[in-house]
Short mmCIF file of N, CA and C and ligand atoms in Angstrom, two decimals:
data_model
loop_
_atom_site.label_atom_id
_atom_site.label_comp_id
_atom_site.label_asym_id
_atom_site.label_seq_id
_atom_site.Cartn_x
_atom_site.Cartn_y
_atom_site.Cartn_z
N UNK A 920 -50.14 155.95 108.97
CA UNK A 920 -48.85 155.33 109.35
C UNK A 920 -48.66 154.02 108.60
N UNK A 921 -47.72 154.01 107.89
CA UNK A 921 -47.30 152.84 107.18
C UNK A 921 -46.74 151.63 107.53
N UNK A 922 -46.95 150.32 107.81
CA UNK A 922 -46.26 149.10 108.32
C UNK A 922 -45.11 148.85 107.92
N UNK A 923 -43.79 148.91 108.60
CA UNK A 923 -42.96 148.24 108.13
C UNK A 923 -42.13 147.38 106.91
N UNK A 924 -41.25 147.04 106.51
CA UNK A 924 -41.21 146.16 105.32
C UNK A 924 -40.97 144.72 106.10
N UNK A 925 -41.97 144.03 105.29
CA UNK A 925 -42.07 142.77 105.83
C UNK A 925 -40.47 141.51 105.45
N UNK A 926 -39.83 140.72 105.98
CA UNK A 926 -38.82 139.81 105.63
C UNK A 926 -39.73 139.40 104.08
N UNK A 927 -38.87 139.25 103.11
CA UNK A 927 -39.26 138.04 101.97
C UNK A 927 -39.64 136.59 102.55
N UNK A 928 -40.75 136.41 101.68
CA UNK A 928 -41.15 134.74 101.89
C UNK A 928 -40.67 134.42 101.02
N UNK A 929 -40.34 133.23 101.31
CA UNK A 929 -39.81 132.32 100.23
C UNK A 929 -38.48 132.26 100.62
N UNK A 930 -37.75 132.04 99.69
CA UNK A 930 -36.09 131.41 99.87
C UNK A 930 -35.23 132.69 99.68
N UNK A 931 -34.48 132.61 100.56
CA UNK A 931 -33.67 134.03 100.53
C UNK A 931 -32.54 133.75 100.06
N UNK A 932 -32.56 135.09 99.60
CA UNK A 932 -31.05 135.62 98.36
C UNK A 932 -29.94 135.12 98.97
N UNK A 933 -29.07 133.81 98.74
CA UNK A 933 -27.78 133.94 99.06
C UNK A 933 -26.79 134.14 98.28
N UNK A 934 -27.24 134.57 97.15
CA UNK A 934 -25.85 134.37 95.49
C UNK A 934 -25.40 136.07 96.27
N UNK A 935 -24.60 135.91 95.40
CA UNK A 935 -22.94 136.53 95.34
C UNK A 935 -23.73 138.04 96.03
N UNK A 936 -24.57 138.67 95.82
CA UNK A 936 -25.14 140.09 96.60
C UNK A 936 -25.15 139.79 97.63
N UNK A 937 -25.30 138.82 98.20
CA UNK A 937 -25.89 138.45 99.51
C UNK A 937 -24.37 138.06 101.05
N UNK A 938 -23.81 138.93 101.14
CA UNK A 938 -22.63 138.24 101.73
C UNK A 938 -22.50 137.60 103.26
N UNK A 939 -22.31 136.33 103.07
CA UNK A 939 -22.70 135.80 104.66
C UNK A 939 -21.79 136.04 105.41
N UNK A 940 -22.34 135.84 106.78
CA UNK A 940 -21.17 136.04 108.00
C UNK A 940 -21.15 134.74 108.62
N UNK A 941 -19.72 134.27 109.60
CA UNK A 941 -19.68 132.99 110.26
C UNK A 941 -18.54 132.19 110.29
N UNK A 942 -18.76 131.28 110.23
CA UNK A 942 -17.76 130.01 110.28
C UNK A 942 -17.60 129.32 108.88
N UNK A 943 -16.79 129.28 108.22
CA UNK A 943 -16.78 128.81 107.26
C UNK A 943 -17.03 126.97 107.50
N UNK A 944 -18.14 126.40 107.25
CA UNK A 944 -17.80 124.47 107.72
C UNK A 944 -17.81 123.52 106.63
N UNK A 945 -17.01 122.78 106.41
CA UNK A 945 -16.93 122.30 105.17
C UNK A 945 -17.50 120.35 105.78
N UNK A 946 -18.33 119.76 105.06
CA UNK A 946 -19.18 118.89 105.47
C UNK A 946 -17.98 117.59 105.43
N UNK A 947 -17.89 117.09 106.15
CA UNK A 947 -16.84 115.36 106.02
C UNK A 947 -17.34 114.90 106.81
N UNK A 948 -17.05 113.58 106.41
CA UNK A 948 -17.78 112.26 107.43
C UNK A 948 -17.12 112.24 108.50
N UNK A 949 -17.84 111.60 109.23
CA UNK A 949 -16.95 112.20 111.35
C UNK A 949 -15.87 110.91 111.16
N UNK A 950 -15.66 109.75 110.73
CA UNK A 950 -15.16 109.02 110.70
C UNK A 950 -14.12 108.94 109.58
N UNK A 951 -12.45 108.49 109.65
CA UNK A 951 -12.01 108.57 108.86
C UNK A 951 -10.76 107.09 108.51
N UNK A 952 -11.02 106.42 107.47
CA UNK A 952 -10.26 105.09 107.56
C UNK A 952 -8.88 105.47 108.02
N UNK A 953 -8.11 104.88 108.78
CA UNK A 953 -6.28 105.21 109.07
C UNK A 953 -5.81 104.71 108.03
N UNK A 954 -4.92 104.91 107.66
CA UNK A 954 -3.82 104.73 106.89
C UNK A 954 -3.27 103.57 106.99
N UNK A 955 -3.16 102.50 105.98
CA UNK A 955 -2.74 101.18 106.00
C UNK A 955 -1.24 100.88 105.51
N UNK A 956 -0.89 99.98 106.31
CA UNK A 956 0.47 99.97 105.24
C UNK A 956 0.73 98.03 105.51
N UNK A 957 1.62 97.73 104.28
CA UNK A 957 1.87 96.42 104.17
C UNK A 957 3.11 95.98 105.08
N UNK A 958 3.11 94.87 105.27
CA UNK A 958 4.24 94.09 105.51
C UNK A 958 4.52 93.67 104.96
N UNK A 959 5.91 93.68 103.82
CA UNK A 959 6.25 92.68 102.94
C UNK A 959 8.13 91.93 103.59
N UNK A 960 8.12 91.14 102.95
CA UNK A 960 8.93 89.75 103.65
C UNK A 960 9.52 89.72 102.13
N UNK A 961 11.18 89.75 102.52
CA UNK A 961 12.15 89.86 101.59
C UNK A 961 12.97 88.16 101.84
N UNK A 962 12.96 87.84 99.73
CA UNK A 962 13.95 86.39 100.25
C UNK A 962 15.30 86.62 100.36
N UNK A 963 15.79 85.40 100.79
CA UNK A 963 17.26 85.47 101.01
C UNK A 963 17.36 84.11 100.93
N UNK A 964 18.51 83.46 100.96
CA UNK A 964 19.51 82.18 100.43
C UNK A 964 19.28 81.14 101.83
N UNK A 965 19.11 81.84 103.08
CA UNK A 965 19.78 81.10 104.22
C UNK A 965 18.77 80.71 104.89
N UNK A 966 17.67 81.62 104.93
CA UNK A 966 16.21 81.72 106.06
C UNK A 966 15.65 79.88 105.74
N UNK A 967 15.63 79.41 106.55
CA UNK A 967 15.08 78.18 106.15
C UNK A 967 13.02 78.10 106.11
N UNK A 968 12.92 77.61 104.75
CA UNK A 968 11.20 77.72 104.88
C UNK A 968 11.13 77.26 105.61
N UNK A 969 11.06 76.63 106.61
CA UNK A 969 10.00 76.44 107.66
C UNK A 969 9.89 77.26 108.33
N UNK A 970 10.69 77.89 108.80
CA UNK A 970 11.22 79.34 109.69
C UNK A 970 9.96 79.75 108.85
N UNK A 971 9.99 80.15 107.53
CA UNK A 971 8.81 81.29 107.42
C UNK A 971 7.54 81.10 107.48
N UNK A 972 7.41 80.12 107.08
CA UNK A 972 6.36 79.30 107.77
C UNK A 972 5.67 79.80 108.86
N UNK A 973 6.21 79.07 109.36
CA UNK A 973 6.15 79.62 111.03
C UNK A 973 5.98 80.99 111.77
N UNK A 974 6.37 81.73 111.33
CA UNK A 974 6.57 83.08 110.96
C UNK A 974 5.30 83.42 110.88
N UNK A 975 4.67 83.46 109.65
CA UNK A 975 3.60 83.71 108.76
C UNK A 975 2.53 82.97 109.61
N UNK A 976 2.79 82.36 110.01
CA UNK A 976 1.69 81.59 111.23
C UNK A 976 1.22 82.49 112.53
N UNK A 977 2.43 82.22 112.99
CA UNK A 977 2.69 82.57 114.32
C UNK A 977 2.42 83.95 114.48
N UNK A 978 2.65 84.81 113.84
CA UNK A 978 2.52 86.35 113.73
C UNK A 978 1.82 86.96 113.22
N UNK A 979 1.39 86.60 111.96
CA UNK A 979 0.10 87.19 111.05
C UNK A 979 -0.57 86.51 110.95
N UNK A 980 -0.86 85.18 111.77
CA UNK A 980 -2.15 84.73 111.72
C UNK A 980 -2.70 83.70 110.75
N UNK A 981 -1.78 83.23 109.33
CA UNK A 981 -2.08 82.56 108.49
C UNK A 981 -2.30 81.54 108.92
N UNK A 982 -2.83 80.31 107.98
CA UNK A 982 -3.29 79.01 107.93
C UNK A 982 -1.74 78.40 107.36
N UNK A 983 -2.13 76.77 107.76
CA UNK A 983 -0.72 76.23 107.07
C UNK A 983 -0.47 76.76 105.60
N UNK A 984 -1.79 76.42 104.76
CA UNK A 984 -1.63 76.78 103.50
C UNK A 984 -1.61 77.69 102.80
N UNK A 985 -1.77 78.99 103.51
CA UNK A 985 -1.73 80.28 102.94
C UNK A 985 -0.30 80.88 103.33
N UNK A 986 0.41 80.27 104.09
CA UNK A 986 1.96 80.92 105.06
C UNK A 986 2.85 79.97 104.10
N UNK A 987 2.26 78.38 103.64
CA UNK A 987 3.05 78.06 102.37
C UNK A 987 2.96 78.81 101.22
N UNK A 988 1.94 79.36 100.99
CA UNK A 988 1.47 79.96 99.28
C UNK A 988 2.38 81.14 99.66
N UNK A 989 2.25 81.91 100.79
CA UNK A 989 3.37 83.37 100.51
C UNK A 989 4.75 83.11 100.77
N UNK A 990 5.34 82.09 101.52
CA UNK A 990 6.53 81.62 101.27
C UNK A 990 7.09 81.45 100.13
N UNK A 991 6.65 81.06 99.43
CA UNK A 991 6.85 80.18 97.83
C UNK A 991 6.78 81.46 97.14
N UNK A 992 5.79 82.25 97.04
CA UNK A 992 5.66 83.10 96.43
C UNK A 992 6.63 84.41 97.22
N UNK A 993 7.48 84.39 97.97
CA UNK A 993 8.61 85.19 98.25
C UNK A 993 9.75 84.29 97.57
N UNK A 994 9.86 83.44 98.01
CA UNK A 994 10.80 82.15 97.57
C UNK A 994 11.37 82.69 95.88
N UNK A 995 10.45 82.63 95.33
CA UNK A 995 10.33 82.72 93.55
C UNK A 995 10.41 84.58 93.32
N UNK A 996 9.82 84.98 93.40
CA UNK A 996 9.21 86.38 93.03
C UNK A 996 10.45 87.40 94.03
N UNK A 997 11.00 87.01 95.15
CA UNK A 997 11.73 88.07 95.87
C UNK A 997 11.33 88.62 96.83
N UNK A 998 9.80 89.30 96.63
CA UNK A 998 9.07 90.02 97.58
C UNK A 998 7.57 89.39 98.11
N UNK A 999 6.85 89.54 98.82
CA UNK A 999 5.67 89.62 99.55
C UNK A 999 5.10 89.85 100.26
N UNK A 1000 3.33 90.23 100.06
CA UNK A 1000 2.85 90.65 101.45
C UNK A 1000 2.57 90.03 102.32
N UNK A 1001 2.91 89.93 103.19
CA UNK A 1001 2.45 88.82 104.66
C UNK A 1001 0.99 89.72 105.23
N UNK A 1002 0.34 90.73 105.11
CA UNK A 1002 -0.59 91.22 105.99
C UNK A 1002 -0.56 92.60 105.78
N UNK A 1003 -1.50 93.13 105.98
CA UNK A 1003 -2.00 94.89 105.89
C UNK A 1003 -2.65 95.59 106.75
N UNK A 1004 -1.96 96.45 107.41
CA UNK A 1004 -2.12 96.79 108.93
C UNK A 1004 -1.98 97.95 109.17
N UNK A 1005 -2.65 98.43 110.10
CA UNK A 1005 -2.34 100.58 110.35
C UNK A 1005 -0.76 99.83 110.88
N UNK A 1006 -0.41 101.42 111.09
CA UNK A 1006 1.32 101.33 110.95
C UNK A 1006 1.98 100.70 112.64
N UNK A 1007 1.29 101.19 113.76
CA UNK A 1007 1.84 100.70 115.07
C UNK A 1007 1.81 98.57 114.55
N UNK A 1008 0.78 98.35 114.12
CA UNK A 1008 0.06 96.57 114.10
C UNK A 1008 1.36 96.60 113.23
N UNK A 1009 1.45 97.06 112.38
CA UNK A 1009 2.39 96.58 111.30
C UNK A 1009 4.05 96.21 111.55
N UNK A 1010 4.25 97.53 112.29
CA UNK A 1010 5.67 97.75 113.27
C UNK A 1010 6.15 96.43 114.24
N UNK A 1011 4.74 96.59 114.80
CA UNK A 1011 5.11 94.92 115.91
C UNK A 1011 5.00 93.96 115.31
N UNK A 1012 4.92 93.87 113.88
CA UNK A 1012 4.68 92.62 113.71
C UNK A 1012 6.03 92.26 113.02
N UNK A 1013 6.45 93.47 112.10
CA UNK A 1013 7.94 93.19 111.85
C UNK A 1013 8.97 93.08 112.38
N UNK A 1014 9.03 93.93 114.28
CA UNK A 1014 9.88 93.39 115.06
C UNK A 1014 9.90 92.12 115.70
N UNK A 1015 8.48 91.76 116.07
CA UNK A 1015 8.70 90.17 116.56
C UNK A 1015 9.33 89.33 115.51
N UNK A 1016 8.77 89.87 114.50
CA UNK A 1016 9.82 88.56 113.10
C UNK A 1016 11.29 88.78 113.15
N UNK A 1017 11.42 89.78 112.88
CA UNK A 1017 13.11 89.87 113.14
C UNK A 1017 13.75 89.88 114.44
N UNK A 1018 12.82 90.10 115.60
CA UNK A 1018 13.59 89.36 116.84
C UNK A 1018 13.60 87.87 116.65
N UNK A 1019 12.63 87.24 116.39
CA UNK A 1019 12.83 85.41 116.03
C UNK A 1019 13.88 85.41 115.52
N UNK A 1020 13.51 85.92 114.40
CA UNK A 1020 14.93 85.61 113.10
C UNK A 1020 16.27 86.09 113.65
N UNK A 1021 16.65 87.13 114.76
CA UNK A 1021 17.69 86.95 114.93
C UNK A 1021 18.35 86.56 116.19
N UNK A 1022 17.91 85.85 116.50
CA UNK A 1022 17.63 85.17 117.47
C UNK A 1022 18.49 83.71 117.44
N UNK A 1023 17.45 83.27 115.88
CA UNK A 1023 18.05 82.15 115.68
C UNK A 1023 18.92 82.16 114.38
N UNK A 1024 19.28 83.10 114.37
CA UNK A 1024 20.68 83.13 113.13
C UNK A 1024 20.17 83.07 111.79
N UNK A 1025 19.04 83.94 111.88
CA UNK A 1025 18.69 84.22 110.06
C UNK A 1025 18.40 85.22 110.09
N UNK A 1026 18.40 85.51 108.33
CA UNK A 1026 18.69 86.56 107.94
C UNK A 1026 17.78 87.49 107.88
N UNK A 1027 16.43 86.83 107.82
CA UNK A 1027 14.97 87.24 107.26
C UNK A 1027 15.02 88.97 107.45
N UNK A 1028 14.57 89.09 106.54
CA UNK A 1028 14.26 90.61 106.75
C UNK A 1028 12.62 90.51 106.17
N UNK A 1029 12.53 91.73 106.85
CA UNK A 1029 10.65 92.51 106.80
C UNK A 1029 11.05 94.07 106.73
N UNK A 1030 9.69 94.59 105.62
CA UNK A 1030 9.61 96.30 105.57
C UNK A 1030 8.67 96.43 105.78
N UNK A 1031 8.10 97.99 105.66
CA UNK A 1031 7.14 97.91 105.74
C UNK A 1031 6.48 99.57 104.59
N UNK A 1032 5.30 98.83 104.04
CA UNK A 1032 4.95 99.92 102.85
C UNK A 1032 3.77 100.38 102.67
N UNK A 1033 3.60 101.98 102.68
CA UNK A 1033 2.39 102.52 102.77
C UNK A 1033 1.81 101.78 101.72
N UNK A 1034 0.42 101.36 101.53
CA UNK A 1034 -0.58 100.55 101.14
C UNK A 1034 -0.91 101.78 100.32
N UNK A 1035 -1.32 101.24 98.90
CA UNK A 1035 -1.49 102.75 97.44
C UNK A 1035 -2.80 102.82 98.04
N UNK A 1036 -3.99 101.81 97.78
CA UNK A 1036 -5.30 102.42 97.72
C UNK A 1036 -5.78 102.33 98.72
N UNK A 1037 -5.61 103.75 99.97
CA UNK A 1037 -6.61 104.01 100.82
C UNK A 1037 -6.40 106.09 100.82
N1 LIG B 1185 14.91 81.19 99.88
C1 LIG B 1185 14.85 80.50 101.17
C2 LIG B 1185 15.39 79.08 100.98
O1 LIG B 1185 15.51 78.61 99.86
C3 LIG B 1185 13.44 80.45 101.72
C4 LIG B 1185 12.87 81.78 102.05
C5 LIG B 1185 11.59 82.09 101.68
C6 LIG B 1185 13.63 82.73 102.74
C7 LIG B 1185 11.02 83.32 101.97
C8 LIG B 1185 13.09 83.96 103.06
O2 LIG B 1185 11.25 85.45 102.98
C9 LIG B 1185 11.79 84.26 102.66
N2 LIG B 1185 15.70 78.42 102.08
#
């Protein structure tokens, strides 16, 4: 009486003869960065700097001298980022500015823009 055929030792055949059954699972990290997007702050003629100032303070958190440097640099240039935020952080931060601002009779406007590199 003859024994059986024994399983192969060693590493078993999975190339293309070999056809598996299952779940197909494709490996990704369990964690995944959200999606960022900017706040940028549009100039206009009327908004008085200090207003943005203040603004840039009060809402995103800047220092005196960094809420002057992006003022100035909206002031000149047209556009800027005030802060980079998943999209709900970003949302509230452009409505509290434009509730201030219209509030007190300016014009200020805020958008808001998916962020390229994430
Ligand atoms: N241009 C405005 C002025 O000269 C100042 C200003 C800066 C307004 C930035 C808006 O987002 C702004 N009073």
């Amino acid at each position: 009486m003859s024994t059986p055929p024994r399983p192969p030792k060693g590493p078993i055949d999975i190339g293309e003869d070999t056809p598996q059954t299952g779940i197909a699972v494709k490996t990704r990290a369990k964690t995944k960065k959200p999606a960022m997007y900017k706040v940028l702050m549009l100039n206009d003629d009327y908004t008085p700097m200090e207003f943005v100032v203040h603004v840039l303070k009060r809402f995103f958190g800047k220092s005196n001298q960094e809420a002057t440097r992006i003022m100035l640099h909206v002031h000149q240039k047209g556009v800027g980022v005030c802060g980079v935020y998943t999209y709900e952080v970003a949302e509230t931060k452009v409505n509290q500015t434009m509730d201030l601002a219209r509030q007190q009779q300016h014009p200020l406007q805020c958008t808001i823009e998916k962020d390229g590199d994430d």
